[in-house]
Short mmCIF file of C-alpha atoms and ligand atoms in Angstrom, two decimals:
data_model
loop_
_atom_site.label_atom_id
_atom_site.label_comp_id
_atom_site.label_asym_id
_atom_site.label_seq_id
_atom_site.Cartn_x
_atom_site.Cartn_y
_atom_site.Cartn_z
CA UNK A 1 0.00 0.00 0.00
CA UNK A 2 1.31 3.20 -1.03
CA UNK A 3 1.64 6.04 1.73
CA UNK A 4 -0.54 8.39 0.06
CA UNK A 5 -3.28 5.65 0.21
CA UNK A 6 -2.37 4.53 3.73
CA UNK A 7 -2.97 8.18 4.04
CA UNK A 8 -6.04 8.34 2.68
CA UNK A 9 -7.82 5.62 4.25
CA UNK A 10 -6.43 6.86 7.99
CA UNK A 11 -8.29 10.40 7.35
CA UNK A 12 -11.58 8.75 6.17
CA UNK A 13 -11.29 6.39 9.20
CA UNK A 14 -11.42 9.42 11.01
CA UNK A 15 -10.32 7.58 14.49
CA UNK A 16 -7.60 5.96 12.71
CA UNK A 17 -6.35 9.42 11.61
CA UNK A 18 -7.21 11.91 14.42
CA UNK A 19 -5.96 9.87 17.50
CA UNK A 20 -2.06 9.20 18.05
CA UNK A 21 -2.02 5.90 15.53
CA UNK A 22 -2.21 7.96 12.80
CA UNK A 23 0.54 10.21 14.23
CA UNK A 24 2.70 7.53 14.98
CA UNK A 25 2.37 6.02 11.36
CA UNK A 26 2.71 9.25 9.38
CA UNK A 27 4.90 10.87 11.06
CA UNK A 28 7.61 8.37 10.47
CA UNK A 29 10.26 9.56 8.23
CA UNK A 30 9.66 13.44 9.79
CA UNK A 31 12.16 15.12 11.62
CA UNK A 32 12.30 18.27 13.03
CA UNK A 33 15.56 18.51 12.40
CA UNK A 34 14.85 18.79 8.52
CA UNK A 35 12.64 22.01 9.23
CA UNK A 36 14.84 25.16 8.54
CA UNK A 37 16.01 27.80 11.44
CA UNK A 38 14.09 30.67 12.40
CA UNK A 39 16.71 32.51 13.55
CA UNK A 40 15.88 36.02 12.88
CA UNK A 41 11.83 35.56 12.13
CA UNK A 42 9.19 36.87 14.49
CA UNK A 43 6.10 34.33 15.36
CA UNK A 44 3.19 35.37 16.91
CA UNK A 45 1.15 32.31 18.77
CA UNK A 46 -2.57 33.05 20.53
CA UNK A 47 -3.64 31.00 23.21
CA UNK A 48 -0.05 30.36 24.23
CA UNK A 49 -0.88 29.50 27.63
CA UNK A 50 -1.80 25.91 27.58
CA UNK A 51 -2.61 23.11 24.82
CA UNK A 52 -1.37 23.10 21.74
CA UNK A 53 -0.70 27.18 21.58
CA UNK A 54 1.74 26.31 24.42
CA UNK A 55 3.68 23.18 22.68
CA UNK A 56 3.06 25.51 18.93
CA UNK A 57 5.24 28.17 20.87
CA UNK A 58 7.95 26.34 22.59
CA UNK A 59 8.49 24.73 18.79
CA UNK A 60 9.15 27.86 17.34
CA UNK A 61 11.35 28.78 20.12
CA UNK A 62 13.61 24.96 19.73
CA UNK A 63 13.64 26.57 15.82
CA UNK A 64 15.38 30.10 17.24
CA UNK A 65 12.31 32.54 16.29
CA UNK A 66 11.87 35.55 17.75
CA UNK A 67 8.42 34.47 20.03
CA UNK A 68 5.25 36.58 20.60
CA UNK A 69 2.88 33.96 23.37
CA UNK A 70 -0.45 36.37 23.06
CA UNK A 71 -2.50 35.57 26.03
CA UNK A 72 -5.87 36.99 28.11
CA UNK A 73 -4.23 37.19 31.74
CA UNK A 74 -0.77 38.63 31.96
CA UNK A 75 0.24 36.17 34.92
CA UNK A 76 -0.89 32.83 33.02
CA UNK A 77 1.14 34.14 29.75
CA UNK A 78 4.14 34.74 32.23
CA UNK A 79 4.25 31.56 33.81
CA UNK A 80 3.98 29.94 29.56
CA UNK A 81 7.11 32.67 28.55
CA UNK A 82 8.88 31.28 31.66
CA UNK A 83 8.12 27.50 30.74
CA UNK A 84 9.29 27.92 26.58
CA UNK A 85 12.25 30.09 27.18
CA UNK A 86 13.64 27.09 29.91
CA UNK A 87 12.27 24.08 27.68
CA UNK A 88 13.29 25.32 24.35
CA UNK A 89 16.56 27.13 25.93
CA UNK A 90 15.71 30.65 23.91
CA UNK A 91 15.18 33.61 25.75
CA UNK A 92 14.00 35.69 22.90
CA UNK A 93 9.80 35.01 24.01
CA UNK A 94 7.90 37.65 24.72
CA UNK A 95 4.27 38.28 26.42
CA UNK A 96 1.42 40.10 24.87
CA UNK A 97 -2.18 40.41 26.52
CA UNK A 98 -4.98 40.16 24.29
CA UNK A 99 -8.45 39.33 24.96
CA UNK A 100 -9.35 37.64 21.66
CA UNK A 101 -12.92 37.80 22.66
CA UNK A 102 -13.14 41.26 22.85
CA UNK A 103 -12.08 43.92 19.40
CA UNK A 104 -11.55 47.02 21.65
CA UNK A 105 -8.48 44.17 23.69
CA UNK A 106 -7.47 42.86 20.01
CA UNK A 107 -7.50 46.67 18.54
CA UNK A 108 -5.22 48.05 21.66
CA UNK A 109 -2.69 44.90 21.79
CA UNK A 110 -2.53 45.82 17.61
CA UNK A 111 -1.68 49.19 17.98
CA UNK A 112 0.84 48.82 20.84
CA UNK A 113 2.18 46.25 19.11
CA UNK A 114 3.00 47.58 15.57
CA UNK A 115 4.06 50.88 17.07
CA UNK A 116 6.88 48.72 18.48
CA UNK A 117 7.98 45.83 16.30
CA UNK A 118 10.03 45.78 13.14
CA UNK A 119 8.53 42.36 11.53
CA UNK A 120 6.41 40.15 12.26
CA UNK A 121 6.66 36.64 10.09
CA UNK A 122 4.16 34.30 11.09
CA UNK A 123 0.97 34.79 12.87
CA UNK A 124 -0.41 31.66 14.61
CA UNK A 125 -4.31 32.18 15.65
CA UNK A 126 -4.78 29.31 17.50
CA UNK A 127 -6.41 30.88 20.44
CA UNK A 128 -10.22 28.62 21.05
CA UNK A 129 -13.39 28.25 22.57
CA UNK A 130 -16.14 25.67 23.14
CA UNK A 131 -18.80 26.62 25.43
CA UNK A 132 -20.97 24.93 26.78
CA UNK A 133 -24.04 27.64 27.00
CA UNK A 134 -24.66 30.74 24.94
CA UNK A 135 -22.49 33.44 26.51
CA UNK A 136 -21.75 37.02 25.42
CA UNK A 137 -18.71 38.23 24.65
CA UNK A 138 -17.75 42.26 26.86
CA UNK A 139 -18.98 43.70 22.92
CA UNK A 140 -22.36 41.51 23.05
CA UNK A 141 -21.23 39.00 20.94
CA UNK A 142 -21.71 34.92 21.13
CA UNK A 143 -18.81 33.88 22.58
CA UNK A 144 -17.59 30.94 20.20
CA UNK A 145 -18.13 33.22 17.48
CA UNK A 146 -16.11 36.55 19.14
CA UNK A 147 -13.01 33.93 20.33
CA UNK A 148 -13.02 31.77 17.30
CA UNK A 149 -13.88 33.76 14.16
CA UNK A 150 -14.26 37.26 14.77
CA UNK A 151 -10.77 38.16 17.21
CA UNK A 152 -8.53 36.31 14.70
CA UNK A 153 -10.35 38.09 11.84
CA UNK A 154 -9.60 41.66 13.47
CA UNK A 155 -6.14 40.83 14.59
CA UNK A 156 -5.29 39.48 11.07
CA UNK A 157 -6.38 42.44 9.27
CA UNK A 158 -4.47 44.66 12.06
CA UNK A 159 -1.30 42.75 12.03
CA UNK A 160 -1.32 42.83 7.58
CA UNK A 161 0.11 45.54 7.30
CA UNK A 162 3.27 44.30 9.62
CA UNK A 163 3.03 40.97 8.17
CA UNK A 164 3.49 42.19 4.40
CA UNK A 165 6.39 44.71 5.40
CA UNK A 166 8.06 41.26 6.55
CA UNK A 167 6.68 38.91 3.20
CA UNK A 168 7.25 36.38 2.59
CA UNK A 169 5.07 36.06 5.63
CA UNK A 170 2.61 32.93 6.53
CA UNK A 171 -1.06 32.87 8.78
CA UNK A 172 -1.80 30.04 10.38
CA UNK A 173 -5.48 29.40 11.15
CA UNK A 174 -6.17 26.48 13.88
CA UNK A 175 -9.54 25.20 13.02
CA UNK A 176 -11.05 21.53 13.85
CA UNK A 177 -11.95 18.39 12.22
CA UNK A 178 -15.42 19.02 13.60
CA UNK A 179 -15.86 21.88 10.85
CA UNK A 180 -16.52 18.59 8.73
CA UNK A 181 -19.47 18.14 10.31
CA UNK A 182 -21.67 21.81 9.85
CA UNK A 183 -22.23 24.13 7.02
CA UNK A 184 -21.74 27.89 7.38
CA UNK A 185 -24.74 29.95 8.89
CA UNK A 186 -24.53 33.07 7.51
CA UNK A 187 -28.10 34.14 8.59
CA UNK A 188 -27.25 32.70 12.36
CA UNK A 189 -23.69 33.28 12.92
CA UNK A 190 -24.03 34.45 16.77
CA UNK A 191 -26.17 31.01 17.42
CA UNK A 192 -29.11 33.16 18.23
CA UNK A 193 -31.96 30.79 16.75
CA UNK A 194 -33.57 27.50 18.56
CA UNK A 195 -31.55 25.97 21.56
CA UNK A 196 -27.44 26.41 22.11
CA UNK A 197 -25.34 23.71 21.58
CA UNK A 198 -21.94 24.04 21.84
CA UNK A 199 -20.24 21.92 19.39
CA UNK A 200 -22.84 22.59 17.01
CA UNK A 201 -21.56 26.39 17.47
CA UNK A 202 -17.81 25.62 17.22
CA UNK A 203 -18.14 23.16 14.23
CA UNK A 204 -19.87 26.10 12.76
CA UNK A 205 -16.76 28.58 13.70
CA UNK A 206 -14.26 25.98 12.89
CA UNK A 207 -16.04 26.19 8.84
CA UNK A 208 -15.62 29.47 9.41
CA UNK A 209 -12.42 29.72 9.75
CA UNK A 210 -11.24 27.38 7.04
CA UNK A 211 -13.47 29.65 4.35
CA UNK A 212 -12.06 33.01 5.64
CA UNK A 213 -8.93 31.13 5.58
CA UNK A 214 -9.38 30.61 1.52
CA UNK A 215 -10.52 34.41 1.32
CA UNK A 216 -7.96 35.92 2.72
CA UNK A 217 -5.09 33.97 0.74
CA UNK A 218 -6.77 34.96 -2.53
CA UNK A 219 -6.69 38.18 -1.28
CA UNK A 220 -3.09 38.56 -0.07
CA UNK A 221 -1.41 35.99 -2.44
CA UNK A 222 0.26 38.53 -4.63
CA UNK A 223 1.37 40.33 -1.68
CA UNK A 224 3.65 37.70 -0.46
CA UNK A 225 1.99 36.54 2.98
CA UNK A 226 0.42 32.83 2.34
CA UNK A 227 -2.50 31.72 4.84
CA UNK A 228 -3.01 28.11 5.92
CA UNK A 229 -5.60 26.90 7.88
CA UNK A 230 -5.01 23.37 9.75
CA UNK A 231 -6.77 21.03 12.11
CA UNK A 232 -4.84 18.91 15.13
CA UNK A 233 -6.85 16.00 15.21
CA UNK A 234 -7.21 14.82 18.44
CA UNK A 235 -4.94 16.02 21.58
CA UNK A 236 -5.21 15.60 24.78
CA UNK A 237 -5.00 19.27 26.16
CA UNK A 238 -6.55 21.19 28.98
CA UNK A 239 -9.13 22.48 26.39
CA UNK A 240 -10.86 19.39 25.14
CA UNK A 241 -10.67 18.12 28.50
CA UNK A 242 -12.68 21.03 29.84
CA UNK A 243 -14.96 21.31 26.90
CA UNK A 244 -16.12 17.52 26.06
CA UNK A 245 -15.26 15.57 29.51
CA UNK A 246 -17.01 12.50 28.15
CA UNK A 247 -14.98 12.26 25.09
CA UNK A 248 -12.03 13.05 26.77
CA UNK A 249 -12.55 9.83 29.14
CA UNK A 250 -13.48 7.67 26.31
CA UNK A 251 -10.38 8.57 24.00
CA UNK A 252 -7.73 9.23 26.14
CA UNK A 253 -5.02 6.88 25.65
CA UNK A 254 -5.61 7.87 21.46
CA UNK A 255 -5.21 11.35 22.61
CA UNK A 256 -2.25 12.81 20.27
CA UNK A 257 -0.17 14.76 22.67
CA UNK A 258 0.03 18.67 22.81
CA UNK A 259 2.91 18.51 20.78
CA UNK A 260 2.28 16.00 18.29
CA UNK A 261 -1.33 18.45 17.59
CA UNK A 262 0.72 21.58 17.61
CA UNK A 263 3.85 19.63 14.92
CA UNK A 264 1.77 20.74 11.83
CA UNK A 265 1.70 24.27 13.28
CA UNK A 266 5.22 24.46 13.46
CA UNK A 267 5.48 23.08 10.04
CA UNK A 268 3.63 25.08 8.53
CA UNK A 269 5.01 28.05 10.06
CA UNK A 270 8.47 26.60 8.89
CA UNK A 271 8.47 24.58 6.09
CA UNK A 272 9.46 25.11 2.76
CA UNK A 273 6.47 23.54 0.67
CA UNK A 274 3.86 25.92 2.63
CA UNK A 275 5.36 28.70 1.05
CA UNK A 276 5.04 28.15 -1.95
CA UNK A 277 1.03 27.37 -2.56
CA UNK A 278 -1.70 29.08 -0.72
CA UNK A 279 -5.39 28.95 1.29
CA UNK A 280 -5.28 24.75 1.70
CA UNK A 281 -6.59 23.17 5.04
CA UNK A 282 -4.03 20.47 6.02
CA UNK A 283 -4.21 18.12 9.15
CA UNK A 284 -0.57 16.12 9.55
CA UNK A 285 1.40 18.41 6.58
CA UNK A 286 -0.61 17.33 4.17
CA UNK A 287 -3.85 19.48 2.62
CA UNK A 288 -6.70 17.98 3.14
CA UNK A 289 -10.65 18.36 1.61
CA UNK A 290 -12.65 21.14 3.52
CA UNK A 291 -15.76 18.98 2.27
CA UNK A 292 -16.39 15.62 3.16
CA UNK A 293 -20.47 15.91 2.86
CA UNK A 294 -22.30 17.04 0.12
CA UNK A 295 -25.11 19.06 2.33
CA UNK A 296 -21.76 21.10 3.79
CA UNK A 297 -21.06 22.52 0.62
CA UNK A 298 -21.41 27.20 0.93
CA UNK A 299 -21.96 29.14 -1.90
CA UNK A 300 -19.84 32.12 -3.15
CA UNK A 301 -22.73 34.54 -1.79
CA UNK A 302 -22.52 32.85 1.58
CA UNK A 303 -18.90 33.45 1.62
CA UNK A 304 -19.08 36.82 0.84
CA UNK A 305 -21.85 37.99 3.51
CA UNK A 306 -19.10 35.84 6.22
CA UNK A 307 -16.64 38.24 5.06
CA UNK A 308 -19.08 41.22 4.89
CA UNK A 309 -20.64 39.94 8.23
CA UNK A 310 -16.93 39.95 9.80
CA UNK A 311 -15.84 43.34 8.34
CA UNK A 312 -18.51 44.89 10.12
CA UNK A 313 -18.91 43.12 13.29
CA UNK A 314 -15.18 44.00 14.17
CA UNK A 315 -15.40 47.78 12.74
CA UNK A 316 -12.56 46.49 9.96
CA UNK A 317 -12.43 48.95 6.90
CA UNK A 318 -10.94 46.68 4.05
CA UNK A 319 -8.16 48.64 2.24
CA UNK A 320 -6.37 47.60 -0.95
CA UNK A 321 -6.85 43.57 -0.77
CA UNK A 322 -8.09 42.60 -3.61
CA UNK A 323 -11.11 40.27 -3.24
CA UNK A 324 -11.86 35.96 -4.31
CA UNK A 325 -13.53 37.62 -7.61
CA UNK A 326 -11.11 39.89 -8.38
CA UNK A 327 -8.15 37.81 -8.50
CA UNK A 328 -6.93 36.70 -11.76
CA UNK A 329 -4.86 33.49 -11.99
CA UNK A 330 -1.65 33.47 -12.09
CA UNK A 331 1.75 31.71 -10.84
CA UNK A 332 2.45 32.93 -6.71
CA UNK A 333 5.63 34.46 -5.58
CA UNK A 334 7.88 32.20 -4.28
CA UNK A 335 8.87 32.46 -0.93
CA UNK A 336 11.67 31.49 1.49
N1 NAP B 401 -7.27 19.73 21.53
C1 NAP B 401 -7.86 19.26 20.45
O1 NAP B 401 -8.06 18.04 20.29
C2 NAP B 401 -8.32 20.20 19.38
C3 NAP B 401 -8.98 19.63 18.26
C4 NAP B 401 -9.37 20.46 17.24
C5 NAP B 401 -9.10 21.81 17.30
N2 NAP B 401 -8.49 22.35 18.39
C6 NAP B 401 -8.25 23.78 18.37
O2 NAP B 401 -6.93 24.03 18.79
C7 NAP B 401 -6.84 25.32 19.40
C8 NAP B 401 -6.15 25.17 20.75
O3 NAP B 401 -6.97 24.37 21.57
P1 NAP B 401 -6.44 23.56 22.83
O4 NAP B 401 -7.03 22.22 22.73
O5 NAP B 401 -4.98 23.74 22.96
O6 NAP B 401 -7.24 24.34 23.97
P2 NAP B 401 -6.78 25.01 25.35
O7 NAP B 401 -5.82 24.13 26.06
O8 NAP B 401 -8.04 25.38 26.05
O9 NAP B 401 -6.06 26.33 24.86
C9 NAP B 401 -6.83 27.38 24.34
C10 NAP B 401 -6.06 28.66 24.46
O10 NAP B 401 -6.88 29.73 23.97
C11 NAP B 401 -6.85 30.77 24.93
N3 NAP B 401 -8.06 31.58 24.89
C12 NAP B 401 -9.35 31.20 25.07
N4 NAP B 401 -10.16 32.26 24.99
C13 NAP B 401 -9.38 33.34 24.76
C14 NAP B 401 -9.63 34.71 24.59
N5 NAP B 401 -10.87 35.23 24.67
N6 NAP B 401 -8.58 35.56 24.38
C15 NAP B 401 -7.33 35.07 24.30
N7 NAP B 401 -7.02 33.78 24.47
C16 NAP B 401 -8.03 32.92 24.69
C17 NAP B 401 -6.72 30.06 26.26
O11 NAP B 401 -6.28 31.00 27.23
P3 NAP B 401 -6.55 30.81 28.80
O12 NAP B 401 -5.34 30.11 29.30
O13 NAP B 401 -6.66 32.21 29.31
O14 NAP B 401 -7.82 30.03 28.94
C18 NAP B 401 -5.67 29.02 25.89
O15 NAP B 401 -4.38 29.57 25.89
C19 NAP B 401 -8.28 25.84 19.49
O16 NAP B 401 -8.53 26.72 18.42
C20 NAP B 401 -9.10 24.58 19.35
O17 NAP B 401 -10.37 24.85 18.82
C21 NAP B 401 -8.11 21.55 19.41
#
């Protein structure tokens, strides 16, 4: 059996690919050693406190980037810069406080930070969410919706203007495998119709993510700064514990850990091949289908009223990207 089609049949499988087996079977013949050196790149990780933001970080750091760990509470994002400077053994990490959940955190944590820094080179928005109940976010917005989608939207288009000075330059999206599972909502994005439920809300965000992920690499791919969007599979971090206990108890010993979730994170931020092609979903550095049911399928109008939607909800003005329609075809700039 080829390893393509090994490949194949452990995504499809779903268990077979999420959990640690299909870790353990693809990532043979990896190395970490064969990614290049950051030395002298800036990476920006959200939700660097714990998870998979935490063991994203401390990979970047063991590659000798320059590391931003973006967090909510000052003293949690300490005790993370503390933990990847001594495990990685670089010193160059760095704390910024951010509540993702909240534009008028993301717009202040923007502005302080591009008044300061000379480059910034990757942009990690990992930072997640799964509630349980329908909560508001401090701006009145559902809370799976404010953390997942509409923060990482607003700091993206913030941080673009940094993040082009510094092309090539690559965005990393974090979404979830459960994103298979739901189509888009345009007409409900804040959950607002019929009864909550939580993963129904975050599949929803996680499909989210993965289309604005497409939209904004057609719209930046001629201006050198490539955006991925990638899902973990399965790890066993404080989040899913907190978020689906009885999963958690059923799948633990399958439970990839935090840093074999976070390795195609760090690859992609890294990597050669991810620099050179543009808006793919990829779970285990490989792309991957963002449609595996017909009925999940959104249409380009749907797309456009996320975007629209998003613009608006975060008080973004778009200036001088060029939009999906726009675009014309064409070979993309290479990149280092
Ligand atoms: N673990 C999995 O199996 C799995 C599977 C699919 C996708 N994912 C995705 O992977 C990403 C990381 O998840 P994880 O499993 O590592 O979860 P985690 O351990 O709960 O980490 C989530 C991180 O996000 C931060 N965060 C939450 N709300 C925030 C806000 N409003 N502002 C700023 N930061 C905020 C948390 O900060 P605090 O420390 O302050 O809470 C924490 O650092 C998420 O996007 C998640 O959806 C995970």
């Amino acid at each position: 059996m080829t390893g393509a089609l090994l490949d194949s049949i452990l995504d499809r499988s779903v268990v077979g690919g999420y959990t640690n087996v299909g870790y353990r079977i693809r990532s043979r013949g990896w190395s970490r050693s064969e990614l290049p050196s950051l030395g002298g790149r800036v990476v920006m990780v959200t939700g660097a406190t714990s998870g998979l933001g935490l063991a994203a970080a401390e990979g970047f750091a063991r590659l000798g980037a320059t590391v931003w760990l973006l967090a909510r509470h000052q003293a949690r994002a300490e005790q993370a810069r503390i933990r990847v400077a001594e495990r990685s053994g670089n010193q160059d990490v760095h704390v910024g406080v951010c509540d993702l959940s909240d534009p008028r955190s993301v717009r202040l944590f923007a502005e302080r930070f591009t008044a300061q820094a000379r480059r910034l080179d990757v942009l990690v928005n990992n930072a997640g969410v799964l509630p349980a109940r329908r909560t508001l976010s401090p701006d009145g917005i559902e809370t799976t919706f404010a953390t997942n989608v509409l923060g990482p939207f607003l700091l993206t288009s913030l941080l673009l203007p940094l993040l082009e000075r510094s092309a090539p330059a690559r965005i990393i999206n974090v979404s979830s495998g459960g994103m298979y599972t739901r189509r888009i909502r345009v007409d409900d994005l804040q959950c607002e119709r019929g009864d909550f439920d939580g993963p129904t809300a975050y599949a929803r965000a996680k499909r989210a993510q993965v289309i604005l992920t497409e939209m904004w690499a057609k719209r930046l791919q001629r201006r050198g700064v490539m955006v991925h969007a990638m899902h973990p599979g399965w790890a066993d971090t404080p989040g899913l514990k907190a978020s689906l206990p009885l999963f958690y108890r059923l799948t633990r010993p399958l439970l990839r850990t935090p840093e074999q979730g976070a390795d195609t994170i760090v690859w992609l931020g890294a990597a050669e091949e991810p620099g050179r092609r543009t808006g793919l979903f990829w779970h285990d550095r490989r792309p991957r289908p963002t449609h595996l049911l017909p009925w999940t399928h959104e249409t380009q109008q749907e797309r456009e009223q996320l975007w629209t939607q998003c613009a608006q909800l975060s008080g973004w003005r778009e200036a001088n990207t060029t939009s999906e329609k726009e675009e014309p075809d064409g070979p993309l700039p290479s990149s280092a």
